[in-house]
Amino acid sequence: MTKTDQSPLAKPVSPREIPDAAIAMLDVEGTVVGWTHAAEQLVGYPAGEVVGRSAAYVLPPAEDAPSAAAFAEQCRAQDGWSGTVTVRHRDGHAIKMTLRISLLWGQDAGTRWLVSVTDIGTLSSGAPNGAVRESLLAHAPVGIAVYDPQLRCTWVNDVMERHDGTPPERRFGCRLRDSLPAVEAQALEVVMRQVLESGTTMVHEYRAWSSTVRRREHAYSASFFCLQGADGTALAVCAMSVDVTGNRRARERLAILSEAGTRIGSTLEVMRTGQELADLAVPLLADHALVDLMESVPFGVDPAAGTHKSGGPSPVLRRAGLASIDLGVLKLPWAREEVIRPFPTSLFATALRTGRSYLESVLDTHPGPWVIRDLTLAQRVRDSGVHSLLVVPIRARRCVLGLAVFGRSEEPTPFQEDDLLLAEELVTRAALSLDNALQYARQRTAALTLQRDLLPHHVGGGAALDVASRYVPADMDHGVGGDWFDVIKLSGARVALVVGDVVGHGINAAATMGRLRTAVRTLADMELPPRELLTHLDDTVRRLSEDEADAPDQNPAAVGATCLYAVYDPVTRRCTMARAGHPPPAIIDPQGRITFPDMPAGAPLGLGLGLVPFESVELELPEGTLLALYTDGLVESRDDDIDVGLDRLGAALAETSSSLEDLCSQVIESLPTQSPADDVTLLLARTRGLEPAQVASWELPNEPAAVRIARQAAARQLSEWGLERLVTTVELIVSELVTNAIRHSGGPIRLRLIRHQVLTCEVSDSNTSHPRPRQPHIIDEQGRGLFLVAQLSRRWGSRTATDGKVVWAEQDLPSQAVAR
């Protein structure tokens, strides 16, 4: 069966590929009976001067050449002859030519000769059509058929039968439409008529089933020449066909691979890459395609290095891609992300284990258990008509990432070795994309893990604040940036709020952010006031910049940051804050009025402006006041002024009755774009105050009797709070702290107890020197007070106050008191 080429990837033959061979037809005596226009152009003789004369008129015999009769016998014995000859041009000069003589058979067992000659200089000129002409005139089997002006076959050689399986007796006297489908014959006959009418040579490509390999469809390139008589009229059209299956399939493979370069790996999503491979393979290579990945691959985890071990547990796959010319053909559970478990002895498990591809060119009617163990499923495969199969493992860096399976049912041609090579090339390209996606997933997982570890896992304001937060990185691919926030519980039920912004984005900025967050927590534990904390932090950032600049063989990265640090005291309901080049917080009172406090901006961190100290402001915040701390990415954009962003933020926070989580979501949703140019961080805190009954304080004289007064006052207060179990411990702590205050200060002393999530005992005095615990010797009678406080307390410390210092110690509340 012959059919015209309808492949979308087929490359039509261009006019440049039309061979310019000179064609002549000779009778058994060597007389020229047909001449072509190309022959006239090559040797200069028109048809009127050659037709009817001996071929020796153009081809003078060499001195050692055999006689014409002997040469004719030699050609008959060898079914033709090919070689190099010298042809005499009409103007007298000699031309070295490649010549080929082919024997033709006629209807009455008559014979004729078809002579093809081509200038060797043209063949070696490197022209694009040189390969076509060489294959046509040198060693490739050339099928030849001659048709009269009515397009009936009159002469044919033996090769034509090998091309399409049609014997000569079925050709003679018949037109193509008598043996071929009408549409296909019509396409060839249209070309033949054009050749007869114009006298020019034309080329047409078609496909046919080979008589030697019936399962394999071949592509042929047919060149059509017009044979002229002595008067120049068209006597016949000669068709010379060459099998160009290899060339054509090579062009198709290149076209498919070119498609693969643009369609496979368009994203870094492994599941999508698997689907892209399946979509490309159907219908360019197969009728059905399945792509299954090892179960860990879609989650960004490499399978174990090396191939699957024999005797180990069966591999578990997850379907990443599927495509079919008709999903209903196989009637299988076609579902992406379906879990696939090939049984150990199947072909699929074998391919995963060995890492080798398998070609099952013909499945016959019984796909055995090596393919499918489920008998019902095997029957469905048989009923679907799948007759050929390719199984190709997906490999990358000595790991088998999965399996690609290709099948044919509608396409009658079975898979061949070159199909397997093409499938392996496609799978290799997909494997590279999958490996890139896996490396990206590993890096992104590492970056996200770093970000999660650097940012607080849970923010809580204790008894002082209700808090909520949002973080949106500008680097959405990696999910990391330089913004950070934190909520730090301090002594005396106080809470510190911090928001910062490191210059830059990505993992480097995140690493610097982690350093600064750790530094802030360390400085906060030292109970430094906001302005002093920022001064120390500025020095830390400056030293980081110097370290980066001194690093050998490394381009120094710009290290800089802004920061806002605030401390809220629920006892006094006052908030002290300072900023270093950071936007001011938004404060929304319980009535919904929003203000941005006028506070000194301060220089960004890292500039080293130690002579310009940071300044703090102190505000009184009614209970229920909302504090919004944020980074500039929330209010600044390329298109709008910062005032527009501040107004947008205020409008989103106006709903004071909403929960903090809802308010965070509203603010983020109000952003003009969901892909911000800068990292966005938002920290919301709603203030709470401690009830007066939760705080008790006493002014004590600076004299030894104050120790007893303090012990008695503390014991009474604990009894009122129902904390009798803590009396003995607290009395010891109060005694030591008050004794130290009397010994080292000369002013009044103050004792304060605060009951919130823990019990805090505070002793204030006028001495600004902070206590330092020391290790006393065995014979020392003093120096064990702070050691005893540390042993009896949950934690203890000291902080600077306006008129001196405060030494504090915390006790865990009994579970019964917490429950009450």
PDB file of C-alpha atoms in Angstrom, residues 118-308:
ATOM      1  CA  THR A 118      26.090  13.106 -13.597  1.00  0.00           C
ATOM      2  CA  ASP A 119      29.054  15.458 -13.675  1.00  0.00           C
ATOM      3  CA  ILE A 120      31.563  14.346 -10.985  1.00  0.00           C
ATOM      4  CA  GLY A 121      32.481  17.977 -10.375  1.00  0.00           C
ATOM      5  CA  THR A 122      28.889  18.697  -9.421  1.00  0.00           C
ATOM      6  CA  LEU A 123      28.767  15.692  -7.111  1.00  0.00           C
ATOM      7  CA  SER A 124      31.873  16.801  -5.252  1.00  0.00           C
ATOM      8  CA  SER A 125      30.919  20.457  -5.066  1.00  0.00           C
ATOM      9  CA  GLY A 126      29.391  20.061  -1.611  1.00  0.00           C
ATOM     10  CA  ALA A 127      25.979  21.276  -2.774  1.00  0.00           C
ATOM     11  CA  PRO A 128      23.069  20.420  -0.483  1.00  0.00           C
ATOM     12  CA  ASN A 129      21.622  17.998  -3.060  1.00  0.00           C
ATOM     13  CA  GLY A 130      24.875  16.083  -3.470  1.00  0.00           C
ATOM     14  CA  ALA A 131      23.872  13.378  -1.007  1.00  0.00           C
ATOM     15  CA  VAL A 132      20.581  12.826  -2.805  1.00  0.00           C
ATOM     16  CA  ARG A 133      22.239  12.506  -6.189  1.00  0.00           C
ATOM     17  CA  GLU A 134      24.925  10.184  -4.892  1.00  0.00           C
ATOM     18  CA  SER A 135      22.334   7.898  -3.382  1.00  0.00           C
ATOM     19  CA  LEU A 136      20.389   8.052  -6.627  1.00  0.00           C
ATOM     20  CA  LEU A 137      23.270   7.346  -8.967  1.00  0.00           C
ATOM     21  CA  ALA A 138      25.841   5.370  -6.999  1.00  0.00           C
ATOM     22  CA  HIS A 139      25.054   2.390  -4.772  1.00  0.00           C
ATOM     23  CA  ALA A 140      21.479   2.715  -3.520  1.00  0.00           C
ATOM     24  CA  PRO A 141      18.912   0.375  -5.103  1.00  0.00           C
ATOM     25  CA  VAL A 142      16.953   2.549  -7.513  1.00  0.00           C
ATOM     26  CA  GLY A 143      13.452   1.554  -8.528  1.00  0.00           C
ATOM     27  CA  ILE A 144      12.662   2.607 -12.114  1.00  0.00           C
ATOM     28  CA  ALA A 145       9.320   2.677 -13.909  1.00  0.00           C
ATOM     29  CA  VAL A 146       8.481   4.285 -17.263  1.00  0.00           C
ATOM     30  CA  TYR A 147       4.945   5.495 -18.071  1.00  0.00           C
ATOM     31  CA  ASP A 148       3.544   6.485 -21.451  1.00  0.00           C
ATOM     32  CA  PRO A 149       1.733   9.805 -21.985  1.00  0.00           C
ATOM     33  CA  GLN A 150      -1.478   8.175 -20.739  1.00  0.00           C
ATOM     34  CA  LEU A 151       0.427   7.329 -17.523  1.00  0.00           C
ATOM     35  CA  ARG A 152       0.343   3.586 -18.194  1.00  0.00           C
ATOM     36  CA  CYS A 153       3.343   1.580 -17.072  1.00  0.00           C
ATOM     37  CA  THR A 154       5.448   0.297 -19.986  1.00  0.00           C
ATOM     38  CA  TRP A 155       8.883  -0.472 -18.543  1.00  0.00           C
ATOM     39  CA  VAL A 156      10.064  -1.384 -15.041  1.00  0.00           C
ATOM     40  CA  ASN A 157      13.131  -2.757 -13.269  1.00  0.00           C
ATOM     41  CA  ASP A 158      13.331  -5.478 -10.626  1.00  0.00           C
ATOM     42  CA  VAL A 159      13.932  -3.082  -7.739  1.00  0.00           C
ATOM     43  CA  MET A 160      10.433  -1.609  -7.937  1.00  0.00           C
ATOM     44  CA  GLU A 161       8.914  -4.880  -6.769  1.00  0.00           C
ATOM     45  CA  ARG A 162      11.187  -4.842  -3.722  1.00  0.00           C
ATOM     46  CA  HIS A 163      10.049  -1.299  -2.959  1.00  0.00           C
ATOM     47  CA  ASP A 164       6.298  -1.765  -2.819  1.00  0.00           C
ATOM     48  CA  GLY A 165       5.690  -5.477  -3.402  1.00  0.00           C
ATOM     49  CA  THR A 166       3.841  -5.051  -6.732  1.00  0.00           C
ATOM     50  CA  PRO A 167       5.069  -7.584  -9.395  1.00  0.00           C
ATOM     51  CA  PRO A 168       5.798  -6.319 -12.955  1.00  0.00           C
ATOM     52  CA  GLU A 169       2.882  -8.185 -14.558  1.00  0.00           C
ATOM     53  CA  ARG A 170       0.465  -6.192 -12.392  1.00  0.00           C
ATOM     54  CA  ARG A 171       2.021  -2.933 -13.537  1.00  0.00           C
ATOM     55  CA  PHE A 172       2.193  -3.208 -17.320  1.00  0.00           C
ATOM     56  CA  GLY A 173      -0.551  -1.339 -19.075  1.00  0.00           C
ATOM     57  CA  CYS A 174      -2.007  -0.085 -15.791  1.00  0.00           C
ATOM     58  CA  ARG A 175      -2.152   3.311 -14.261  1.00  0.00           C
ATOM     59  CA  LEU A 176      -1.368   4.001 -10.639  1.00  0.00           C
ATOM     60  CA  ARG A 177      -5.026   4.531  -9.836  1.00  0.00           C
ATOM     61  CA  ASP A 178      -5.717   0.928 -10.889  1.00  0.00           C
ATOM     62  CA  SER A 179      -3.574  -0.411  -8.061  1.00  0.00           C
ATOM     63  CA  LEU A 180      -3.497   2.387  -5.469  1.00  0.00           C
ATOM     64  CA  PRO A 181      -6.167   4.256  -3.490  1.00  0.00           C
ATOM     65  CA  ALA A 182      -7.529   7.122  -5.538  1.00  0.00           C
ATOM     66  CA  VAL A 183      -6.206   9.937  -3.365  1.00  0.00           C
ATOM     67  CA  GLU A 184      -2.657   8.568  -3.252  1.00  0.00           C
ATOM     68  CA  ALA A 185      -2.516   7.707  -6.946  1.00  0.00           C
ATOM     69  CA  GLN A 186      -3.908  11.089  -7.851  1.00  0.00           C
ATOM     70  CA  ALA A 187      -1.103  12.894  -6.018  1.00  0.00           C
ATOM     71  CA  LEU A 188       1.556  10.960  -7.939  1.00  0.00           C
ATOM     72  CA  GLU A 189      -0.200  11.300 -11.294  1.00  0.00           C
ATOM     73  CA  VAL A 190      -0.559  15.056 -10.860  1.00  0.00           C
ATOM     74  CA  VAL A 191       3.235  15.281 -10.587  1.00  0.00           C
ATOM     75  CA  MET A 192       3.704  13.040 -13.636  1.00  0.00           C
ATOM     76  CA  ARG A 193       1.385  15.173 -15.772  1.00  0.00           C
ATOM     77  CA  GLN A 194       3.263  18.308 -14.762  1.00  0.00           C
ATOM     78  CA  VAL A 195       6.524  16.661 -15.850  1.00  0.00           C
ATOM     79  CA  LEU A 196       5.037  15.652 -19.229  1.00  0.00           C
ATOM     80  CA  GLU A 197       3.680  19.136 -19.835  1.00  0.00           C
ATOM     81  CA  SER A 198       6.711  21.138 -18.675  1.00  0.00           C
ATOM     82  CA  GLY A 199       9.550  18.772 -19.514  1.00  0.00           C
ATOM     83  CA  THR A 200      11.228  19.608 -16.233  1.00  0.00           C
ATOM     84  CA  THR A 201      12.320  17.203 -13.525  1.00  0.00           C
ATOM     85  CA  MET A 202      10.306  17.017 -10.298  1.00  0.00           C
ATOM     86  CA  VAL A 203      10.664  15.178  -7.003  1.00  0.00           C
ATOM     87  CA  HIS A 204       7.914  13.772  -4.808  1.00  0.00           C
ATOM     88  CA  GLU A 205       8.145  11.837  -1.551  1.00  0.00           C
ATOM     89  CA  TYR A 206       5.758   9.060  -0.588  1.00  0.00           C
ATOM     90  CA  ARG A 207       5.535   6.088   1.729  1.00  0.00           C
ATOM     91  CA  ALA A 208       4.978   2.448   0.992  1.00  0.00           C
ATOM     92  CA  TRP A 209       5.112  -0.921   2.674  1.00  0.00           C
ATOM     93  CA  SER A 210       8.298  -2.784   1.869  1.00  0.00           C
ATOM     94  CA  SER A 211       7.887  -6.260   0.407  1.00  0.00           C
ATOM     95  CA  THR A 212      10.795  -7.533   2.519  1.00  0.00           C
ATOM     96  CA  VAL A 213       9.755  -6.082   5.877  1.00  0.00           C
ATOM     97  CA  ARG A 214       5.981  -5.881   5.854  1.00  0.00           C
ATOM     98  CA  ARG A 215       5.793  -4.509   9.379  1.00  0.00           C
ATOM     99  CA  ARG A 216       7.957  -1.540   8.459  1.00  0.00           C
ATOM    100  CA  GLU A 217       6.745   1.392   6.423  1.00  0.00           C
ATOM    101  CA  HIS A 218       9.379   2.984   4.195  1.00  0.00           C
ATOM    102  CA  ALA A 219       9.764   6.461   2.774  1.00  0.00           C
ATOM    103  CA  TYR A 220      10.752   6.903  -0.894  1.00  0.00           C
ATOM    104  CA  SER A 221      11.920   9.860  -2.884  1.00  0.00           C
ATOM    105  CA  ALA A 222      10.780   9.616  -6.509  1.00  0.00           C
ATOM    106  CA  SER A 223      12.368  11.733  -9.259  1.00  0.00           C
ATOM    107  CA  PHE A 224      10.283  12.134 -12.422  1.00  0.00           C
ATOM    108  CA  PHE A 225      11.960  12.844 -15.788  1.00  0.00           C
ATOM    109  CA  CYS A 226      10.351  13.573 -19.126  1.00  0.00           C
ATOM    110  CA  LEU A 227      11.759  11.390 -21.983  1.00  0.00           C
ATOM    111  CA  GLN A 228      11.654  13.239 -25.322  1.00  0.00           C
ATOM    112  CA  GLY A 229      11.666  11.919 -28.854  1.00  0.00           C
ATOM    113  CA  ALA A 230      13.677  13.194 -31.820  1.00  0.00           C
ATOM    114  CA  ASP A 231      11.186  16.006 -32.440  1.00  0.00           C
ATOM    115  CA  GLY A 232      11.284  17.082 -28.760  1.00  0.00           C
ATOM    116  CA  THR A 233       7.806  15.773 -27.950  1.00  0.00           C
ATOM    117  CA  ALA A 234       7.155  13.950 -24.672  1.00  0.00           C
ATOM    118  CA  LEU A 235       7.336  10.205 -25.202  1.00  0.00           C
ATOM    119  CA  ALA A 236       7.155   9.009 -21.596  1.00  0.00           C
ATOM    120  CA  VAL A 237       7.792   9.923 -18.002  1.00  0.00           C
ATOM    121  CA  CYS A 238      10.452   8.036 -16.076  1.00  0.00           C
ATOM    122  CA  ALA A 239      10.119   7.597 -12.318  1.00  0.00           C
ATOM    123  CA  MET A 240      13.259   6.762 -10.318  1.00  0.00           C
ATOM    124  CA  SER A 241      12.603   5.918  -6.627  1.00  0.00           C
ATOM    125  CA  VAL A 242      15.168   5.721  -3.827  1.00  0.00           C
ATOM    126  CA  ASP A 243      14.482   4.446  -0.309  1.00  0.00           C
ATOM    127  CA  VAL A 244      15.134   7.471   1.936  1.00  0.00           C
ATOM    128  CA  THR A 245      13.654   5.969   5.075  1.00  0.00           C
ATOM    129  CA  GLY A 246      16.849   6.494   7.011  1.00  0.00           C
ATOM    130  CA  ASN A 247      17.185  10.114   5.936  1.00  0.00           C
ATOM    131  CA  ARG A 248      13.543  10.819   6.529  1.00  0.00           C
ATOM    132  CA  ARG A 249      13.458   9.204   9.943  1.00  0.00           C
ATOM    133  CA  ALA A 250      16.599  11.111  10.859  1.00  0.00           C
ATOM    134  CA  ARG A 251      14.846  14.357   9.938  1.00  0.00           C
ATOM    135  CA  GLU A 252      11.808  13.319  11.946  1.00  0.00           C
ATOM    136  CA  ARG A 253      13.968  12.432  14.949  1.00  0.00           C
ATOM    137  CA  LEU A 254      15.727  15.784  14.748  1.00  0.00           C
ATOM    138  CA  ALA A 255      12.366  17.547  14.542  1.00  0.00           C
ATOM    139  CA  ILE A 256      11.063  15.636  17.579  1.00  0.00           C
ATOM    140  CA  LEU A 257      14.238  16.359  19.537  1.00  0.00           C
ATOM    141  CA  SER A 258      13.937  20.009  18.595  1.00  0.00           C
ATOM    142  CA  GLU A 259      10.395  19.953  19.964  1.00  0.00           C
ATOM    143  CA  ALA A 260      11.693  18.301  23.120  1.00  0.00           C
ATOM    144  CA  GLY A 261      14.112  21.151  23.690  1.00  0.00           C
ATOM    145  CA  THR A 262      11.241  23.608  24.009  1.00  0.00           C
ATOM    146  CA  ARG A 263       8.475  21.459  25.494  1.00  0.00           C
ATOM    147  CA  ILE A 264      10.220  19.318  28.124  1.00  0.00           C
ATOM    148  CA  GLY A 265      11.453  20.981  31.293  1.00  0.00           C
ATOM    149  CA  SER A 266       9.603  24.276  30.931  1.00  0.00           C
ATOM    150  CA  THR A 267       9.312  24.441  34.741  1.00  0.00           C
ATOM    151  CA  LEU A 268      11.089  23.029  37.769  1.00  0.00           C
ATOM    152  CA  GLU A 269       8.073  20.915  38.739  1.00  0.00           C
ATOM    153  CA  VAL A 270       8.877  17.218  38.429  1.00  0.00           C
ATOM    154  CA  MET A 271       5.276  16.127  37.929  1.00  0.00           C
ATOM    155  CA  ARG A 272       4.771  18.630  35.133  1.00  0.00           C
ATOM    156  CA  THR A 273       8.006  17.523  33.457  1.00  0.00           C
ATOM    157  CA  GLY A 274       6.715  13.947  33.446  1.00  0.00           C
ATOM    158  CA  GLN A 275       3.485  15.074  31.797  1.00  0.00           C
ATOM    159  CA  GLU A 276       5.426  17.102  29.217  1.00  0.00           C
ATOM    160  CA  LEU A 277       7.395  13.997  28.236  1.00  0.00           C
ATOM    161  CA  ALA A 278       4.195  12.000  27.798  1.00  0.00           C
ATOM    162  CA  ASP A 279       2.510  14.792  25.803  1.00  0.00           C
ATOM    163  CA  LEU A 280       5.471  15.053  23.428  1.00  0.00           C
ATOM    164  CA  ALA A 281       5.720  11.309  22.817  1.00  0.00           C
ATOM    165  CA  VAL A 282       2.068  11.073  21.726  1.00  0.00           C
ATOM    166  CA  PRO A 283       1.540  10.949  18.795  1.00  0.00           C
ATOM    167  CA  LEU A 284       5.035  11.790  17.480  1.00  0.00           C
ATOM    168  CA  LEU A 285       6.503   8.511  18.754  1.00  0.00           C
ATOM    169  CA  ALA A 286       3.775   6.385  20.293  1.00  0.00           C
ATOM    170  CA  ASP A 287       0.024   6.040  20.651  1.00  0.00           C
ATOM    171  CA  HIS A 288       0.207   5.770  24.429  1.00  0.00           C
ATOM    172  CA  ALA A 289       2.755   6.977  26.968  1.00  0.00           C
ATOM    173  CA  LEU A 290       3.103   6.570  30.727  1.00  0.00           C
ATOM    174  CA  VAL A 291       5.699   8.285  32.890  1.00  0.00           C
ATOM    175  CA  ASP A 292       6.063   6.956  36.445  1.00  0.00           C
ATOM    176  CA  LEU A 293       8.537   8.415  38.948  1.00  0.00           C
ATOM    177  CA  MET A 294       9.960   6.863  42.078  1.00  0.00           C
ATOM    178  CA  GLU A 295       7.678   7.842  44.934  1.00  0.00           C
ATOM    179  CA  SER A 296      10.244  10.108  46.604  1.00  0.00           C
ATOM    180  CA  VAL A 297      11.002  12.172  43.468  1.00  0.00           C
ATOM    181  CA  PRO A 298       7.806  14.313  43.457  1.00  0.00           C
ATOM    182  CA  PHE A 299       8.677  15.305  47.028  1.00  0.00           C
ATOM    183  CA  GLY A 300      12.111  16.542  46.040  1.00  0.00           C
ATOM    184  CA  VAL A 301      14.014  13.581  47.515  1.00  0.00           C
ATOM    185  CA  ASP A 302      16.563  11.576  45.527  1.00  0.00           C
ATOM    186  CA  PRO A 303      16.004   7.834  45.292  1.00  0.00           C
ATOM    187  CA  ALA A 304      18.766   5.741  46.807  1.00  0.00           C
ATOM    188  CA  ALA A 305      21.913   5.930  44.708  1.00  0.00           C
ATOM    189  CA  GLY A 306      22.396   2.971  42.382  1.00  0.00           C
ATOM    190  CA  THR A 307      19.826   0.761  40.759  1.00  0.00           C
ATOM    191  CA  HIS A 308      17.139  -1.116  42.599  1.00  0.00           C
TER     192      HIS A 308
END
